[in-house]
Short mmCIF file of C-alpha atoms in Angstrom, two decimals:
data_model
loop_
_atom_site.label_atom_id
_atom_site.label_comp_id
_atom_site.label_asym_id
_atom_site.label_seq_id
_atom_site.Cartn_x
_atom_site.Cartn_y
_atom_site.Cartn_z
CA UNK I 3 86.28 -15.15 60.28
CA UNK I 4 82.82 -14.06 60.60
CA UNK I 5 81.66 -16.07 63.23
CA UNK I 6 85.08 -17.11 64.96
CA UNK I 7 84.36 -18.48 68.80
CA UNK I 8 80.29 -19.04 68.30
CA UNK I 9 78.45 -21.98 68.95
CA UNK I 10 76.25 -23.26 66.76
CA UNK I 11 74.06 -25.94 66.85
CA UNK I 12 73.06 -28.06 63.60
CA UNK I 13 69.94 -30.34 63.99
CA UNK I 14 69.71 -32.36 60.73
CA UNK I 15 73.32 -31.91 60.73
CA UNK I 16 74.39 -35.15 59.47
CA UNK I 17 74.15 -34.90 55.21
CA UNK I 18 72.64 -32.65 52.93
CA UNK I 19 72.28 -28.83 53.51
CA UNK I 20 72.94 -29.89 57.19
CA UNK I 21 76.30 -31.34 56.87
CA UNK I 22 76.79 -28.20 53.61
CA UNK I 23 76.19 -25.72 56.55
CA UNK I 24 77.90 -27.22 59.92
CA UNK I 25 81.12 -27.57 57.23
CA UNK I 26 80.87 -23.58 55.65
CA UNK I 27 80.16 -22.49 59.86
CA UNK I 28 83.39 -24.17 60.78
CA UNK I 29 85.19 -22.50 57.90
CA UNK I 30 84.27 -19.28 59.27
CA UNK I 31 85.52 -19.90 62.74
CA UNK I 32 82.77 -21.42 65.00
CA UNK I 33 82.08 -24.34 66.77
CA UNK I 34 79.99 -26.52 65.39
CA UNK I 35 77.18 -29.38 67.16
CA UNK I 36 75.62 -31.49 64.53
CA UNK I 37 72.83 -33.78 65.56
CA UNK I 38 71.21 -36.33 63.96
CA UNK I 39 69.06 -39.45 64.86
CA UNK I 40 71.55 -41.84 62.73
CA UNK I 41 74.60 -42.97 64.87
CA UNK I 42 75.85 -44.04 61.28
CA UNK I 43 75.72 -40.80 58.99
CA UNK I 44 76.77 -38.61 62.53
CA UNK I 45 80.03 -40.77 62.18
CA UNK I 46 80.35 -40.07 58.89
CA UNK I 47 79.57 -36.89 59.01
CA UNK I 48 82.34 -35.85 61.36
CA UNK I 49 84.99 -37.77 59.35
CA UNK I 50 84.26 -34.78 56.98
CA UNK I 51 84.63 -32.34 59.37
CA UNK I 52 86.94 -29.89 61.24
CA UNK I 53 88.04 -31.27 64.93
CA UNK I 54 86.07 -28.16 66.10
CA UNK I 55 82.57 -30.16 65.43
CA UNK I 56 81.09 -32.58 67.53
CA UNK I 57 78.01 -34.91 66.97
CA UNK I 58 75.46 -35.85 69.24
CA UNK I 59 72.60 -38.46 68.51
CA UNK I 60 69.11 -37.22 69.05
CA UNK I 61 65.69 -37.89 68.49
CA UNK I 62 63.75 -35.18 67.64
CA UNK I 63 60.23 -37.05 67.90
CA UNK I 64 61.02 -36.98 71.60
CA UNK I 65 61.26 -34.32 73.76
CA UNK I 66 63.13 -35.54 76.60
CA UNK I 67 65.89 -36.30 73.96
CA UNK I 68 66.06 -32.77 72.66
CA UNK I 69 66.22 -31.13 75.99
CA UNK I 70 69.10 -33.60 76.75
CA UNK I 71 70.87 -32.27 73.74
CA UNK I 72 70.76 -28.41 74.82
CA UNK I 73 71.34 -29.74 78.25
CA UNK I 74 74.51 -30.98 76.85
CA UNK I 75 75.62 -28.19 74.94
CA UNK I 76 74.96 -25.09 77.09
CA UNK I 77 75.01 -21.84 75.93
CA UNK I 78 74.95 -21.53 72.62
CA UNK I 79 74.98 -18.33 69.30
CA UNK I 80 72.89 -19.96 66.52
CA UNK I 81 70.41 -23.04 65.93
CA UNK I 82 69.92 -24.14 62.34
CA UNK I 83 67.08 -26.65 61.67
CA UNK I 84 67.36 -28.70 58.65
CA UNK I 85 66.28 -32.14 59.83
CA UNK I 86 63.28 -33.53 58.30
CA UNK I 87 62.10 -37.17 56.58
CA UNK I 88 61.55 -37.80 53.15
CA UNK I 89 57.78 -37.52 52.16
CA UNK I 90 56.69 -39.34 49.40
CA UNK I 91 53.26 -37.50 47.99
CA UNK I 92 49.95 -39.55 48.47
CA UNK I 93 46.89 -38.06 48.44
CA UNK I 94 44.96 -37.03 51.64
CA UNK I 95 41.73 -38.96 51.34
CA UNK I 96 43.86 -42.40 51.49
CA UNK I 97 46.20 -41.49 54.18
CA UNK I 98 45.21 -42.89 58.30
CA UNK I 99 45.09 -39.46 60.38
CA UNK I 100 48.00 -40.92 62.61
CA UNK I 101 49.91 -41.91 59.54
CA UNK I 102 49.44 -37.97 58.96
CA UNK I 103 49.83 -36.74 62.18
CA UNK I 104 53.61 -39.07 62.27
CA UNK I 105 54.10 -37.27 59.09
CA UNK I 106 54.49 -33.48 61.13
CA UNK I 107 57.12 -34.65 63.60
CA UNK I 108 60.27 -34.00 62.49
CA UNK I 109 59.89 -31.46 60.25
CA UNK I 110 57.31 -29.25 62.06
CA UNK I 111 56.80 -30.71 65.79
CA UNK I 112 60.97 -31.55 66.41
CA UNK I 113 61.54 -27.81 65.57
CA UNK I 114 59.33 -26.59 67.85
CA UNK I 115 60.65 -29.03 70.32
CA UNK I 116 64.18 -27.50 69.62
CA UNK I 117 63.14 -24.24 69.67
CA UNK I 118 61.68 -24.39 73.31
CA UNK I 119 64.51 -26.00 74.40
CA UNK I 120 67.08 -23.94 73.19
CA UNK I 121 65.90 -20.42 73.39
CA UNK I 122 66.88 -19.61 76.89
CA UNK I 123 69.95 -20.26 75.68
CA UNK I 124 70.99 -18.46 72.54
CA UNK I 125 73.53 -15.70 73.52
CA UNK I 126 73.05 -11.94 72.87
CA UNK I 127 73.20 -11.36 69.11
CA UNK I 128 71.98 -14.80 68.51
CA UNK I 129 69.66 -16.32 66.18
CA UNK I 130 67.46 -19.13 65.28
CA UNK I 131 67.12 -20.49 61.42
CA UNK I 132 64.33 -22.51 60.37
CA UNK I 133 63.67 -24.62 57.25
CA UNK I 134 60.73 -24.63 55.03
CA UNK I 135 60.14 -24.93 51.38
CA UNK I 136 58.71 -23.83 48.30
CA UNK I 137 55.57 -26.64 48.71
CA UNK I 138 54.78 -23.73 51.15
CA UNK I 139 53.37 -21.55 47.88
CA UNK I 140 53.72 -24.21 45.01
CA UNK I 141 52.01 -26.92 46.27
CA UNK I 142 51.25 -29.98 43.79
CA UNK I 143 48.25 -33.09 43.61
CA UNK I 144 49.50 -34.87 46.82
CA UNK I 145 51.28 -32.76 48.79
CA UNK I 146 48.93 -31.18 50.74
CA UNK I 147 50.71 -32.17 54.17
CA UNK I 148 53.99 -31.10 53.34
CA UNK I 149 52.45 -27.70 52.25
CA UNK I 150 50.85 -27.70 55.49
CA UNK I 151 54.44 -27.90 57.73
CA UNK I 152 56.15 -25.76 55.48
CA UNK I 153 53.50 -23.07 55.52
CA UNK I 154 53.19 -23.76 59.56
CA UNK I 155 57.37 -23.05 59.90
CA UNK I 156 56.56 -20.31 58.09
CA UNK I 157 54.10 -19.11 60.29
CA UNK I 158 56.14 -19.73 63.47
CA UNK I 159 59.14 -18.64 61.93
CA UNK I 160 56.84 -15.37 62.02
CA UNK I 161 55.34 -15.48 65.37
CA UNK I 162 58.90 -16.32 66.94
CA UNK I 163 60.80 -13.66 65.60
CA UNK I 164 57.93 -11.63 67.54
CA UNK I 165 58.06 -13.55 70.48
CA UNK I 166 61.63 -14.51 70.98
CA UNK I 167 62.89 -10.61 70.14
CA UNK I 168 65.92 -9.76 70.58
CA UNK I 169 66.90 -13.49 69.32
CA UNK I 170 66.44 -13.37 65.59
CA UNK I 171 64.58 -16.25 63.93
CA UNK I 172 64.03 -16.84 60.18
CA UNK I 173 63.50 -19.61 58.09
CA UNK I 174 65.10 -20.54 54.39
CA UNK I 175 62.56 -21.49 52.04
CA UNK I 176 64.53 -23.85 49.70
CA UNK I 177 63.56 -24.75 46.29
CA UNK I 178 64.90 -28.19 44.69
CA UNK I 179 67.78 -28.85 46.25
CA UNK I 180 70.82 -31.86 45.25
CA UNK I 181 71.08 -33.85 48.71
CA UNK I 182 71.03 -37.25 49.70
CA UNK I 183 67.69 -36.94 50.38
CA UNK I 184 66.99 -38.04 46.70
CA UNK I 185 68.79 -40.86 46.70
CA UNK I 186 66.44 -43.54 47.15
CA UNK I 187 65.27 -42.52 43.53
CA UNK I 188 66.99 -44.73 40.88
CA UNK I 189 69.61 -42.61 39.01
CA UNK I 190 68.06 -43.17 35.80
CA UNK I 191 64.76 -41.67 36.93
CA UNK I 192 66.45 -39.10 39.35
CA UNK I 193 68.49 -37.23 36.13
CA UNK I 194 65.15 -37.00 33.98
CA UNK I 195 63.35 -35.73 37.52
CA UNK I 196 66.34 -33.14 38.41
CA UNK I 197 66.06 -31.93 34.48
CA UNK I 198 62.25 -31.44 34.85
CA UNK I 199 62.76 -29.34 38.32
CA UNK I 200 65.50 -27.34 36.27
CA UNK I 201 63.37 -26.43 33.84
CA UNK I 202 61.17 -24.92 35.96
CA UNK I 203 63.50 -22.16 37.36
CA UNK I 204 64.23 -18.81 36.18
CA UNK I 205 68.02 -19.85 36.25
CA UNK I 206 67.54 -23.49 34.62
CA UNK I 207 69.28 -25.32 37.44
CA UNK I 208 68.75 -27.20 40.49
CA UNK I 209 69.98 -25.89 43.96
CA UNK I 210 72.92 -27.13 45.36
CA UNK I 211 73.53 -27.40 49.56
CA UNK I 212 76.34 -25.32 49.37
CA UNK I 213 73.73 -22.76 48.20
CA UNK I 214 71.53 -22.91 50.99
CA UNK I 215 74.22 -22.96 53.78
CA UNK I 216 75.72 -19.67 52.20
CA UNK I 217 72.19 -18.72 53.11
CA UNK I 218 72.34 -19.50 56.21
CA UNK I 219 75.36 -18.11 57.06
CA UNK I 220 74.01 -14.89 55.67
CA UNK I 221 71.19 -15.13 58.30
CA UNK I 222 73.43 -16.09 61.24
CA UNK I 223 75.39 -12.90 60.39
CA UNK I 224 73.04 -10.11 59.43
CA UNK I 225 71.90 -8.62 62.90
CA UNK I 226 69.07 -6.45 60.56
CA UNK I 227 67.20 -9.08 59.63
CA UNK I 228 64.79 -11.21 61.71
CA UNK I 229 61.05 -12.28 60.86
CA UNK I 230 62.06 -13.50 57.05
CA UNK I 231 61.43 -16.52 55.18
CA UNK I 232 64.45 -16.24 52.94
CA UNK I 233 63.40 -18.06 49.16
CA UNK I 234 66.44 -19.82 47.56
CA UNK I 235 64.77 -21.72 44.68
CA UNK I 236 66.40 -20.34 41.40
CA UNK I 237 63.01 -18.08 40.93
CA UNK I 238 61.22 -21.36 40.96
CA UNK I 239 57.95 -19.82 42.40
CA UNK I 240 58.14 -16.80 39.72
CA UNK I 241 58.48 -19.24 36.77
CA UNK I 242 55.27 -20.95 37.96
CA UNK I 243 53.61 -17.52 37.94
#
C-alpha cells in the first residue's frame, strides 16, 4: 500500500471530496486526521471510516484553533485542504466589504492558517495539497469573489511550492463536483442544474469525489511533481473555449 505508516492530515475532512479522500488514504495504508468545524458530520464521518482515522474539531477562522490541531497531531507526511463554505453568487456592488472579507476565510485565509502551522512539520518526502477551482479561469456574473480565492490558492499554491521546497505543495483545481455541498438545492432543481454543468464538459458528466481524491492521492505519491494546479473538471474549461 502506497502510503502504508504516513500521516495525513484532512482539513475539510468531514463529507464530500474530504471524507472521498481521508477514506481512499486509509485504503492505501495511512493514518488518517480528519478535521472539521461540525462535531456532528466529524461523528459521522468516522462511523464511515477505518479505526486508523481520527477526527478532531477545528475552526479554521481561528488561528489559535488550527495551531492546536497540529499541536495535537505532531509530525505529520501530507496535508490535504478541502474545507471551504458554500458561496452563493451575488454580485459585488451589493455585497458589505466585511460580508466579503468573511467570505475569504475558510477557503483562502484557514489554508494559509494551516499551512503555517503545519509546515515545520511535514516529514521528508512530504507534501501539501491545496484546493481551488475552475471559477479560477471560468468565472461567471457573480462570482467574482470566489474567482478571487481560487485564483489566490492558486497563486500560493505557486509561491509555496517555491518557498516550502523540498515539501511539495500543489493544489487540485476541481470542476463540478457531486458532494453534499449541493444539497441545500431542491432535488428537482439540483438534477436540471447537474445536467446543465454536464453539458458543458468534454466528457458530458459531472465529477464525482472519488475522482478528485484519486487525485489527490496521485499528488501525495508522485515525488516529481510540486508547483501544479492539477485541473479535474471533465475538460470543462476547454469546452468553454
Amino acid at each position: 500500500m502506497a502510503l502504508s505508516g504516513q500521516r495525513i492530515v484532512i482539513i475539510g475532512g468531514s463529507s464530500g471530496m474530504g471524507l472521498a479522500t481521508a477514506r481512499a488514504a486509509a485504503a492505501a495504508g495511512a493514518a488518517v486526521t480528519i478535521a472539521s468545524s461540525d462535531q456532528g458530520r466529524l461523528k459521522s464521518a468516522l462511523a464511515q471510516l477505518p479505526d486508523t482515522c481520527e477526527g478532531v474539531v477545528v475552526n479554521t477562522r481561528d488561528e489559535t484553533s488550527v495551531a492546536a490541531l497540529f499541536d495535537r497531531v505532531g509530525e505529520l507526511d501530507h496535508l490535504v485542504y478541502t474545507a471551504g463554505d458554500a458561496v452563493r453568487p451575488q454580485p459585488l456592488a451589493v455585497l458589505p466589504l466585511d460580508a466579503a472579507r468573511k467570505l475569504l476565510e475558510v477557503r483562502f485565509w484557514g489554508t494559509v492558517a494551516a499551512v503555517k502551522h503545519a509546515a515545520g512539520r511535514v516529514r521528508d518526502g512530504g507534501s501539501i495539497v491545496l484546493t481551488s477551482g475552475t471559477v479560477a479561469v471560468r468565472p461567471a456574473p457573480g462570482t467574482a469573489l470566489a474567482a478571487g480565492a481560487a485564483a489566490a490558492t492558486e497563486g500560493l499554491t505557486r509561491g509555496l511550492a517555491a518557498e516550502l521546497a523540498p515539501i511539495r505543495v500543489n493544489a487540485v483545481r476541481a470542476g463540478a463536483i457531486r458532494t453534499p455541498l449541493w444539497d441545500p438545492v431542491p432535488e428537482p432543481q439540483r438534477a436540471a442544474l447537474f445536467s446543465t454543468l454536464a453539458d458543458q464538459t468534454l466528457t458530458k458528466s459531472i465529477g464525482e469525489a472519488d475522482q478528485i481524491a484519486a487525485a489527490h492521492l496521485y499528488l501525495m505519491e508522485n515525488h516529481f511533481v510540486t508547483g501544479t494546479i492539477l485541473t479535474v473538471d471533465g475538460g470543462a474549461t476547454l469546452a468553454g473555449n
